[in-house]
mmCIF file of C-alpha atoms in Angstrom:
data_model
loop_
_atom_site.group_PDB
_atom_site.id
_atom_site.type_symbol
_atom_site.label_atom_id
_atom_site.label_comp_id
_atom_site.label_asym_id
_atom_site.label_seq_id
_atom_site.Cartn_x
_atom_site.Cartn_y
_atom_site.Cartn_z
ATOM 1 C CA MET A 1 199.797 294.212 57.822
ATOM 2 C CA ALA A 2 202.235 293.555 60.289
ATOM 3 C CA LYS A 3 200.536 296.737 62.187
ATOM 4 C CA LYS A 4 196.818 294.870 61.963
ATOM 5 C CA SER A 5 198.134 292.428 63.577
ATOM 6 C CA LEU A 6 199.346 294.779 66.486
ATOM 7 C CA GLN A 7 196.327 296.293 66.711
ATOM 8 C CA ARG A 8 194.480 292.972 67.050
ATOM 9 C CA TYR A 9 197.221 291.922 70.224
ATOM 10 C CA LEU A 10 196.467 295.026 71.715
ATOM 11 C CA ALA A 11 192.745 294.881 71.388
ATOM 12 C CA LYS A 12 192.966 291.536 72.629
ATOM 13 C CA ILE A 13 195.044 292.940 75.879
ATOM 14 C CA LYS A 14 193.094 295.735 76.765
ATOM 15 C CA LYS A 15 189.761 293.382 75.875
ATOM 16 C CA ASP A 16 191.169 290.170 78.289
ATOM 17 C CA TYR A 17 192.812 291.768 81.039
ATOM 18 C CA ASN A 18 192.328 295.170 80.937
ATOM 19 C CA VAL A 19 195.783 295.828 80.497
ATOM 20 C CA VAL A 20 196.872 298.908 77.766
ATOM 21 C CA LEU A 21 200.397 297.479 76.468
ATOM 22 C CA THR A 22 202.409 300.709 74.538
ATOM 23 C CA GLU A 23 205.863 301.627 73.502
ATOM 24 C CA GLU A 24 207.060 302.740 76.784
ATOM 25 C CA ASN A 25 205.811 300.578 79.026
ATOM 26 C CA TYR A 26 205.678 296.880 77.763
ATOM 27 C CA LYS A 27 209.453 296.122 79.523
ATOM 28 C CA ASN A 28 208.156 296.944 82.809
ATOM 29 C CA ILE A 29 204.845 295.270 81.817
ATOM 30 C CA ILE A 30 206.370 291.510 81.049
ATOM 31 C CA LEU A 31 208.849 291.913 84.042
ATOM 32 C CA GLU A 32 205.351 291.976 86.065
ATOM 33 C CA GLU A 33 204.182 289.548 84.751
ATOM 34 C CA LEU A 34 206.729 287.616 84.858
ATOM 35 C CA GLU A 35 206.774 288.712 88.664
ATOM 36 C CA SER A 36 209.367 286.093 90.294
ATOM 37 C CA PRO A 37 211.751 283.942 90.633
ATOM 38 C CA PRO A 38 214.690 287.049 91.186
ATOM 39 C CA SER A 39 216.946 284.957 88.862
ATOM 40 C CA LEU A 40 213.968 284.877 85.677
ATOM 41 C CA LEU A 41 213.903 288.292 85.782
ATOM 42 C CA ASP A 42 217.761 288.986 85.646
ATOM 43 C CA TYR A 43 217.569 286.624 82.990
ATOM 44 C CA PHE A 44 214.790 288.813 80.680
ATOM 45 C CA ARG A 45 216.302 292.588 81.971
ATOM 46 C CA ASP A 46 219.356 291.160 80.169
ATOM 47 C CA TYR A 47 217.571 289.815 77.442
ATOM 48 C CA MET A 48 215.513 292.839 76.338
ATOM 49 C CA GLU A 49 219.081 294.630 76.493
ATOM 50 C CA LYS A 50 220.769 292.229 74.864
ATOM 51 C CA ASN A 51 217.731 292.207 72.252
ATOM 52 C CA LYS A 52 216.793 296.025 72.472
ATOM 53 C CA ALA A 53 217.527 296.186 68.570
ATOM 54 C CA LYS A 54 214.916 293.348 67.888
ATOM 55 C CA ILE A 55 212.259 293.517 70.162
ATOM 56 C CA THR A 56 208.970 296.055 69.564
ATOM 57 C CA LEU A 57 205.629 296.871 70.943
ATOM 58 C CA GLU A 58 204.454 293.710 68.497
ATOM 59 C CA TRP A 59 206.967 291.213 70.946
ATOM 60 C CA GLY A 60 205.611 292.748 74.132
ATOM 61 C CA CYS A 61 202.074 292.029 72.715
ATOM 62 C CA LEU A 62 203.248 288.346 71.942
ATOM 63 C CA MET A 63 204.586 287.538 75.054
ATOM 64 C CA PHE A 64 202.118 288.533 77.689
ATOM 65 C CA LEU A 65 199.691 286.462 75.669
ATOM 66 C CA PHE A 66 202.320 283.600 76.220
ATOM 67 C CA ILE A 67 202.112 284.318 79.944
ATOM 68 C CA LYS A 68 199.168 284.154 79.973
ATOM 69 C CA ALA A 69 198.028 281.020 78.567
ATOM 70 C CA ASP A 70 200.870 279.745 80.294
ATOM 71 C CA GLU A 71 199.581 280.926 83.270
ATOM 72 C CA GLU A 72 196.074 279.781 82.442
ATOM 73 C CA LYS A 73 197.736 276.183 81.401
ATOM 74 C CA TYR A 74 196.016 276.678 77.738
ATOM 75 C CA ALA A 75 197.531 274.608 75.675
ATOM 76 C CA PRO A 76 196.465 276.268 72.290
ATOM 77 C CA GLY A 77 197.462 279.408 73.393
ATOM 78 C CA ILE A 78 200.855 278.021 74.473
ATOM 79 C CA GLU A 79 201.797 276.615 70.951
ATOM 80 C CA LYS A 80 200.014 280.129 68.963
ATOM 81 C CA TYR A 81 202.098 282.702 70.853
ATOM 82 C CA TYR A 82 205.279 280.295 71.313
ATOM 83 C CA ARG A 83 205.341 280.137 67.016
ATOM 84 C CA LEU A 84 204.717 283.611 66.184
ATOM 85 C CA LEU A 85 207.222 284.233 68.571
ATOM 86 C CA GLU A 86 210.011 282.160 66.947
ATOM 87 C CA THR A 87 210.476 285.306 64.472
ATOM 88 C CA TYR A 88 212.240 286.878 67.775
ATOM 89 C CA THR A 89 215.807 285.190 69.473
ATOM 90 C CA PRO A 90 214.514 282.458 71.909
ATOM 91 C CA ASN A 91 214.065 282.746 75.282
ATOM 92 C CA TRP A 92 214.064 280.598 78.076
ATOM 93 C CA PHE A 93 210.397 281.442 79.154
ATOM 94 C CA THR A 94 209.037 279.631 76.281
ATOM 95 C CA GLU A 95 211.196 277.202 75.256
ATOM 96 C CA VAL A 96 210.566 276.270 78.822
ATOM 97 C CA GLY A 97 206.739 276.710 78.589
ATOM 98 C CA LEU A 98 206.457 274.239 75.322
ATOM 99 C CA ALA A 99 208.676 271.857 76.951
ATOM 100 C CA GLU A 100 206.613 271.142 79.952
ATOM 101 C CA LEU A 101 203.418 271.772 77.300
ATOM 102 C CA GLN A 102 204.672 269.016 75.966
ATOM 103 C CA LEU A 103 205.775 266.464 79.161
ATOM 104 C CA ARG A 104 202.340 267.538 81.111
ATOM 105 C CA TYR A 105 199.758 267.889 78.076
ATOM 106 C CA TYR A 106 201.004 265.658 75.708
ATOM 107 C CA GLY A 107 203.448 263.060 77.209
ATOM 108 C CA ASN A 108 205.825 264.081 74.700
ATOM 109 C CA VAL A 109 208.409 262.484 76.120
ATOM 110 C CA LEU A 110 211.706 263.414 73.403
ATOM 111 C CA LYS A 111 210.365 267.325 72.283
ATOM 112 C CA ALA A 112 210.254 267.860 76.081
ATOM 113 C CA ARG A 113 213.725 266.892 76.125
ATOM 114 C CA ASP A 114 214.511 268.695 73.735
ATOM 115 C CA GLY A 115 213.233 271.951 75.107
ATOM 116 C CA PHE A 116 214.407 271.755 78.078
ATOM 117 C CA LEU A 117 218.118 271.320 76.580
ATOM 118 C CA LYS A 118 216.828 274.610 74.371
ATOM 119 C CA GLY A 119 216.570 276.198 77.922
ATOM 120 C CA LEU A 120 219.456 275.087 79.193
ATOM 121 C CA GLU A 121 221.690 276.339 76.252
ATOM 122 C CA LEU A 122 220.237 280.019 76.849
ATOM 123 C CA LYS A 123 219.983 279.642 80.791
ATOM 124 C CA PRO A 124 223.134 277.663 81.832
ATOM 125 C CA ASP A 125 222.624 275.653 85.325
ATOM 126 C CA ASP A 126 219.057 276.353 85.560
ATOM 127 C CA ALA A 127 217.749 274.245 88.088
ATOM 128 C CA HIS A 128 214.354 273.612 86.616
ATOM 129 C CA CYS A 129 215.669 272.503 83.070
ATOM 130 C CA HIS A 130 217.991 269.940 84.890
ATOM 131 C CA TYR A 131 215.480 268.424 87.204
ATOM 132 C CA ASN A 132 213.137 267.742 84.365
ATOM 133 C CA LEU A 133 216.255 266.226 82.075
ATOM 134 C CA GLY A 134 217.168 263.773 84.780
ATOM 135 C CA PHE A 135 213.478 263.320 85.070
ATOM 136 C CA VAL A 136 213.316 262.605 81.437
ATOM 137 C CA MET B 1 196.366 271.532 81.106
ATOM 138 C CA ARG B 2 192.467 272.123 79.000
ATOM 139 C CA ARG B 3 192.080 269.180 76.769
ATOM 140 C CA ARG B 4 192.177 269.174 73.216
ATOM 141 C CA THR B 5 191.738 266.290 71.045
ATOM 142 C CA THR B 6 194.050 263.100 71.496
ATOM 143 C CA SER B 7 194.819 260.026 69.922
ATOM 144 C CA ARG B 8 197.088 258.679 71.936
ATOM 145 C CA ASP B 9 194.911 257.221 75.111
ATOM 146 C CA GLU B 10 195.675 254.754 77.557
ATOM 147 C CA GLU B 11 195.586 251.268 77.471
ATOM 148 C CA SER B 12 195.974 248.490 79.370
ATOM 149 C CA VAL B 13 198.000 245.056 78.150
ATOM 150 C CA ASN B 14 197.683 241.392 79.244
ATOM 151 C CA LEU B 15 200.292 239.406 80.005
ATOM 152 C CA GLY B 16 198.922 236.051 80.830
ATOM 153 C CA LEU B 17 197.302 236.567 84.091
ATOM 154 C CA PHE B 18 197.176 239.546 84.760
ATOM 155 C CA ASP B 19 195.955 243.060 83.472
ATOM 156 C CA PHE B 20 198.374 245.817 83.499
ATOM 157 C CA TRP B 21 197.729 249.252 82.763
ATOM 158 C CA LEU B 22 200.259 251.140 80.410
ATOM 159 C CA PRO B 23 199.724 255.349 79.762
ATOM 160 C CA THR B 24 200.157 254.927 76.130
ATOM 161 C CA LYS B 25 199.399 252.111 73.247
ATOM 162 C CA GLU B 26 203.197 252.835 72.071
ATOM 163 C CA SER B 27 204.410 251.525 75.836
ATOM 164 C CA VAL B 28 202.438 248.645 75.377
ATOM 165 C CA GLU B 29 204.077 247.589 71.891
ATOM 166 C CA LYS B 30 207.482 248.148 73.604
ATOM 167 C CA VAL B 31 206.519 245.877 76.435
ATOM 168 C CA VAL B 32 205.846 243.139 74.235
ATOM 169 C CA LEU B 33 209.400 243.769 72.499
ATOM 170 C CA ILE B 34 211.423 244.426 75.578
ATOM 171 C CA GLN B 35 209.970 240.952 76.622
ATOM 172 C CA ILE B 36 211.464 239.444 73.453
ATOM 173 C CA GLU B 37 214.788 241.100 73.279
ATOM 174 C CA CYS B 38 215.435 239.465 76.979
ATOM 175 C CA ASN B 39 214.030 236.272 75.483
ATOM 176 C CA LEU B 40 216.191 236.327 73.083
ATOM 177 C CA ASN B 41 219.026 236.650 75.594
ATOM 178 C CA VAL B 42 218.257 233.736 77.735
ATOM 179 C CA PRO B 43 220.567 230.435 77.324
ATOM 180 C CA SER B 44 218.476 227.217 77.102
ATOM 181 C CA PRO B 45 219.126 223.417 77.546
ATOM 182 C CA GLU B 46 216.831 223.141 74.572
ATOM 183 C CA LEU B 47 219.028 224.918 72.262
ATOM 184 C CA ASN B 48 222.282 223.331 73.715
ATOM 185 C CA ASP B 49 222.742 225.977 76.767
ATOM 186 C CA ARG B 50 223.233 228.638 73.518
ATOM 187 C CA THR B 51 220.910 231.593 73.527
ATOM 188 C CA PRO B 52 217.946 232.293 70.777
ATOM 189 C CA TYR B 53 220.051 235.061 69.602
ATOM 190 C CA GLU B 54 223.247 232.284 69.724
ATOM 191 C CA ASP B 55 221.047 229.944 67.854
ATOM 192 C CA ILE B 56 219.300 231.874 65.245
ATOM 193 C CA VAL B 57 223.192 234.033 64.294
ATOM 194 C CA ILE B 58 224.631 230.559 63.556
ATOM 195 C CA THR B 59 221.275 228.826 61.426
ATOM 196 C CA LYS B 60 220.751 231.860 60.016
ATOM 197 C CA SER B 61 217.115 230.886 60.859
ATOM 198 C CA ALA B 62 214.675 231.154 63.439
ATOM 199 C CA SER B 63 213.347 227.826 63.287
ATOM 200 C CA ASN B 64 215.057 225.944 65.994
ATOM 201 C CA TYR B 65 214.169 228.426 68.380
ATOM 202 C CA PHE B 66 210.842 228.515 67.280
ATOM 203 C CA ASN B 67 210.916 224.553 67.374
ATOM 204 C CA ALA B 68 212.369 224.241 71.253
ATOM 205 C CA PHE B 69 209.466 226.900 72.112
ATOM 206 C CA PRO B 70 205.899 225.476 69.968
ATOM 207 C CA ILE B 71 204.343 228.433 73.089
ATOM 208 C CA ILE B 72 205.840 231.030 70.622
ATOM 209 C CA LYS B 73 204.013 230.386 67.212
ATOM 210 C CA LYS B 74 201.021 230.176 69.148
ATOM 211 C CA ALA B 75 200.998 233.191 71.374
ATOM 212 C CA PRO B 76 199.341 236.471 70.126
ATOM 213 C CA THR B 77 202.726 238.076 70.057
ATOM 214 C CA PHE B 78 204.137 235.734 67.398
ATOM 215 C CA LYS B 79 204.067 238.507 64.100
ATOM 216 C CA TYR B 80 206.785 240.633 66.673
ATOM 217 C CA TYR B 81 209.212 237.661 66.709
ATOM 218 C CA HIS B 82 208.583 237.407 63.132
ATOM 219 C CA GLN B 83 209.329 241.127 62.452
ATOM 220 C CA MET B 84 212.476 240.819 64.601
ATOM 221 C CA LEU B 85 213.746 237.314 63.300
ATOM 222 C CA PRO B 86 215.848 235.748 62.389
ATOM 223 C CA LEU B 87 218.181 238.860 62.752
ATOM 224 C CA SER B 88 219.682 239.852 59.246
ATOM 225 C CA GLU B 89 223.567 241.972 57.958
ATOM 226 C CA LYS B 90 222.208 245.002 60.030
ATOM 227 C CA GLU B 91 222.046 243.897 63.970
ATOM 228 C CA PHE B 92 225.712 244.152 63.606
ATOM 229 C CA VAL B 93 226.045 247.498 62.134
ATOM 230 C CA TYR B 94 225.912 250.619 65.051
ATOM 231 C CA LYS B 95 222.561 251.873 62.758
ATOM 232 C CA ALA B 96 220.696 248.636 64.701
ATOM 233 C CA VAL B 97 220.680 250.613 67.920
ATOM 234 C CA TYR B 98 217.912 252.284 67.098
ATOM 235 C CA SER B 99 215.735 249.587 66.258
ATOM 236 C CA LYS B 100 215.779 248.671 69.821
ATOM 237 C CA THR B 101 213.642 249.636 72.617
ATOM 238 C CA GLY B 102 216.315 250.109 75.629
ATOM 239 C CA GLY B 103 214.687 247.864 77.884
ATOM 240 C CA ILE B 104 212.334 248.947 80.752
ATOM 241 C CA LEU B 105 214.351 251.824 81.432
ATOM 242 C CA ASN B 106 213.056 253.485 78.084
ATOM 243 C CA ILE B 107 209.735 251.995 78.833
ATOM 244 C CA PHE B 108 208.101 255.580 78.021
ATOM 245 C CA HIS B 109 210.858 256.518 75.671
ATOM 246 C CA PRO B 110 209.311 257.179 71.400
ATOM 247 C CA LYS B 111 211.503 255.006 68.806
ATOM 248 C CA ILE B 112 213.992 256.627 68.772
ATOM 249 C CA ARG B 113 215.775 257.888 64.994
ATOM 250 C CA GLU B 114 219.650 258.145 64.046
ATOM 251 C CA SER B 115 218.735 261.829 63.628
ATOM 252 C CA MET B 116 217.683 262.478 66.833
ATOM 253 C CA ASP B 117 220.891 261.338 68.186
ATOM 254 C CA SER B 118 223.370 264.376 68.785
ATOM 255 C CA GLU B 119 226.634 262.512 70.670
ATOM 256 C CA LEU B 120 226.638 260.675 67.670
ATOM 257 C CA LYS B 121 226.542 263.403 64.917
ATOM 258 C CA LYS B 122 228.878 265.181 67.470
ATOM 259 C CA GLN B 123 231.431 262.059 67.295
ATOM 260 C CA PHE B 124 231.170 262.231 63.954
ATOM 261 C CA SER B 125 232.069 265.826 63.542
ATOM 262 C CA GLN B 126 235.113 264.850 65.443
ATOM 263 C CA HIS B 127 236.300 262.521 64.204
ATOM 264 C CA GLU B 128 237.437 261.824 60.331
ATOM 265 C CA ASP B 129 237.812 258.061 61.184
ATOM 266 C CA GLU B 130 233.905 256.794 61.406
ATOM 267 C CA LYS B 131 235.028 253.532 63.053
ATOM 268 C CA GLU B 132 236.697 255.179 65.560
ATOM 269 C CA ALA B 133 233.507 258.187 66.347
ATOM 270 C CA ILE B 134 231.398 255.241 66.398
ATOM 271 C CA ARG B 135 233.913 253.455 68.905
ATOM 272 C CA ILE B 136 233.597 256.302 71.466
ATOM 273 C CA TRP B 137 229.601 256.587 70.946
ATOM 274 C CA LYS B 138 229.233 253.382 71.557
ATOM 275 C CA ASP B 139 230.295 253.457 75.039
ATOM 276 C CA THR B 140 229.154 256.565 76.198
ATOM 277 C CA PRO B 141 225.973 257.226 78.145
ATOM 278 C CA SER B 142 223.295 258.570 76.293
ATOM 279 C CA GLU B 143 220.507 260.932 77.372
ATOM 280 C CA LEU B 144 218.765 258.870 74.722
ATOM 281 C CA TRP B 145 218.343 255.982 76.631
ATOM 282 C CA SER B 146 217.887 257.323 80.286
ATOM 283 C CA ASN B 147 221.745 257.067 80.371
ATOM 284 C CA LEU B 148 222.611 253.418 79.179
ATOM 285 C CA PRO B 149 225.757 253.799 76.663
ATOM 286 C CA SER B 150 224.832 252.318 73.132
ATOM 287 C CA LYS B 151 226.289 249.038 73.455
ATOM 288 C CA PHE B 152 224.714 247.640 76.218
ATOM 289 C CA VAL B 153 220.767 248.533 74.315
ATOM 290 C CA TRP B 154 222.132 247.075 71.020
ATOM 291 C CA ALA B 155 222.975 244.307 73.874
ATOM 292 C CA GLY B 156 219.392 243.808 75.497
ATOM 293 C CA GLY B 157 218.338 242.604 78.404
ATOM 294 C CA GLY B 158 218.394 239.462 79.929
ATOM 295 C CA LYS B 159 216.289 237.075 82.194
ATOM 296 C CA ILE B 160 216.649 239.246 85.271
ATOM 297 C CA GLU B 161 215.417 242.664 83.329
ATOM 298 C CA GLY B 162 212.605 240.143 82.193
ATOM 299 C CA GLU B 163 211.318 239.057 85.419
ATOM 300 C CA LEU B 164 211.996 243.005 86.513
ATOM 301 C CA LEU B 165 209.312 243.656 83.439
ATOM 302 C CA LEU B 166 206.612 242.302 84.588
ATOM 303 C CA ASP B 167 207.682 243.299 88.424
ATOM 304 C CA PHE B 168 207.236 247.413 87.867
ATOM 305 C CA LEU B 169 204.271 246.898 85.525
ATOM 306 C CA GLN B 170 202.455 245.256 88.730
ATOM 307 C CA TYR B 171 203.229 247.874 90.441
ATOM 308 C CA LEU B 172 202.568 250.890 88.197
ATOM 309 C CA THR B 173 199.317 248.778 87.649
ATOM 310 C CA ARG B 174 198.835 248.704 91.537
ATOM 311 C CA LYS B 175 200.122 252.457 91.702
ATOM 312 C CA VAL B 176 197.617 254.073 89.478
ATOM 313 C CA ARG B 177 194.525 252.052 90.126
ATOM 314 C CA ARG B 178 191.675 254.392 89.771
ATOM 315 C CA LYS B 179 192.976 257.194 89.219
ATOM 316 C CA GLU B 180 191.730 259.337 86.505
ATOM 317 C CA PHE B 181 193.575 261.436 84.513
ATOM 318 C CA ASP B 182 192.962 264.542 82.050
ATOM 319 C CA THR B 183 195.484 264.781 79.689
ATOM 320 C CA PRO B 184 197.517 261.962 77.720
ATOM 321 C CA GLY B 185 200.918 264.256 79.744
ATOM 322 C CA ASP B 186 199.087 263.941 82.885
ATOM 323 C CA SER B 187 199.064 259.789 82.506
ATOM 324 C CA MET B 188 203.127 259.602 81.243
ATOM 325 C CA ILE B 189 204.175 262.342 83.616
ATOM 326 C CA THR B 190 202.569 259.196 86.323
ATOM 327 C CA ALA B 191 203.757 256.136 84.074
ATOM 328 C CA LEU B 192 207.417 258.425 84.691
ATOM 329 C CA ARG B 193 207.621 258.767 88.258
ATOM 330 C CA ASN B 194 206.595 255.790 89.223
ATOM 331 C CA LEU B 195 209.530 254.253 86.538
ATOM 332 C CA ARG B 196 212.091 256.643 88.254
ATOM 333 C CA GLU B 197 210.580 255.689 91.398
ATOM 334 C CA TRP B 198 210.438 252.037 91.297
ATOM 335 C CA GLN B 199 214.146 251.445 89.503
ATOM 336 C CA PHE B 200 216.196 252.822 92.771
ATOM 337 C CA ILE B 201 214.235 250.756 95.212
ATOM 338 C CA SER B 202 215.834 247.526 96.497
ATOM 339 C CA ASN B 203 214.079 244.617 94.632
ATOM 340 C CA GLU B 204 214.060 241.055 95.772
ATOM 341 C CA ILE B 205 214.084 239.550 91.926
ATOM 342 C CA CYS B 206 217.572 241.576 92.266
ATOM 343 C CA SER B 207 218.966 240.082 95.069
ATOM 344 C CA GLY B 208 218.424 243.510 97.339
ATOM 345 C CA MET B 209 219.924 245.837 94.430
ATOM 346 C CA ALA B 210 218.139 248.652 92.985
ATOM 347 C CA PRO B 211 216.693 247.642 89.507
ATOM 348 C CA VAL B 212 218.703 250.488 87.828
ATOM 349 C CA ASP B 213 222.019 248.972 88.965
ATOM 350 C CA ALA B 214 220.556 245.108 88.016
ATOM 351 C CA ILE B 215 219.903 246.295 84.382
ATOM 352 C CA VAL B 216 222.866 247.921 83.967
ATOM 353 C CA GLU B 217 224.883 244.883 85.377
ATOM 354 C CA GLU B 218 223.503 242.617 83.340
ATOM 355 C CA ARG B 219 223.348 243.921 80.166
ATOM 356 C CA LYS B 220 226.956 244.345 80.600
ATOM 357 C CA GLU B 221 227.449 240.380 81.168
ATOM 358 C CA ILE B 222 225.132 240.051 78.122
ATOM 359 C CA TYR B 223 227.383 242.029 76.210
ATOM 360 C CA LYS B 224 230.380 240.548 76.953
ATOM 361 C CA ARG B 225 228.403 237.544 76.247
ATOM 362 C CA LYS B 226 227.414 238.862 73.087
ATOM 363 C CA SER B 227 231.168 240.345 72.678
ATOM 364 C CA ALA B 228 232.536 237.235 72.702
ATOM 365 C CA PHE B 229 230.481 235.168 70.750
ATOM 366 C CA LEU B 230 230.409 237.202 67.564
ATOM 367 C CA GLN B 231 234.134 237.348 68.004
ATOM 368 C CA GLU B 232 234.785 233.614 68.278
ATOM 369 C CA MET B 233 232.268 233.567 64.735
ATOM 370 C CA LEU B 234 234.243 235.785 63.014
ATOM 371 C CA ILE B 235 231.576 238.807 62.634
ATOM 372 C CA GLU B 236 232.231 241.695 62.768
ATOM 373 C CA THR B 237 230.089 244.385 64.698
ATOM 374 C CA ASP B 238 230.818 247.744 65.175
ATOM 375 C CA PHE B 239 229.641 247.005 68.492
ATOM 376 C CA VAL B 240 232.680 245.193 69.418
#
């Protein structure tokens, strides 16, 4: 069953973005997709190292699709891939991505606040979260 | 963001002579409740210089207040007065804070529930004595209430905050005139951004103070007056 969904994610990524994710390249591709800032790349290198026993190619696919949905500001995609990623250790990018969605799409101030607080737990001293918490 | 369906659309509210723009139905209702909270803390000669709040606590009824200001009964907002008054015993326990609006600074925040209050949870977990936990909690600035401590949320606003509310609504309405929004979040952020901007701009209504400072100052005074009054009445409350 899980394999079936992995095949589906891989096919979607290939079809929609012309990218082939494999066991060997998915970590690098995620880092490439995140692009910058350097502190975010450092954060993800560290995250992937600490969770190497838990993260899989499926995680790579879901992260890739989350990043794309976030780039495209596609609300249903952000929510869908966030939910699917919940089985993995939380990370700053998805928590803050969902918080941004709560604030900027739904205008749900308190849900956004909770997301930015989670973001701060995962990446203390993060300026982006502090700014948004001050705002809401 | 690409828009899906939404159930929370922008709203306008008519308060007397003006039409105001607000981002959600919830915030329209909040404006009415903030006005009521502020009105309850303004002393008036019609009530022997007591505030409506004090009169209602003393008489255990809102009749004096409604008779002194018959216009309230005819106003479309009367149902909200009716829901809030007379004040019950619940008004004096810590949970009362979750029935308050938090005033202008929290005008765009949804209703706060006890389960969201992590500061209260923290204090309860750190102190065996519940009263001690509440004593610390009520004085601690809360993120849930734009940094107001719970005791000032419970106390409510007064005359100045009531006037500032109308000033802010005019300010916001001017700023968003003819603006189009793609999503509820877009209109909410615009409203919040304007609130955070307005609250720091020196304002004649409060003698040149920034509204945020004037609101806190006034709530401090209202809290002092309320505390003294309840002590005089020998009414026990978690907030004093």
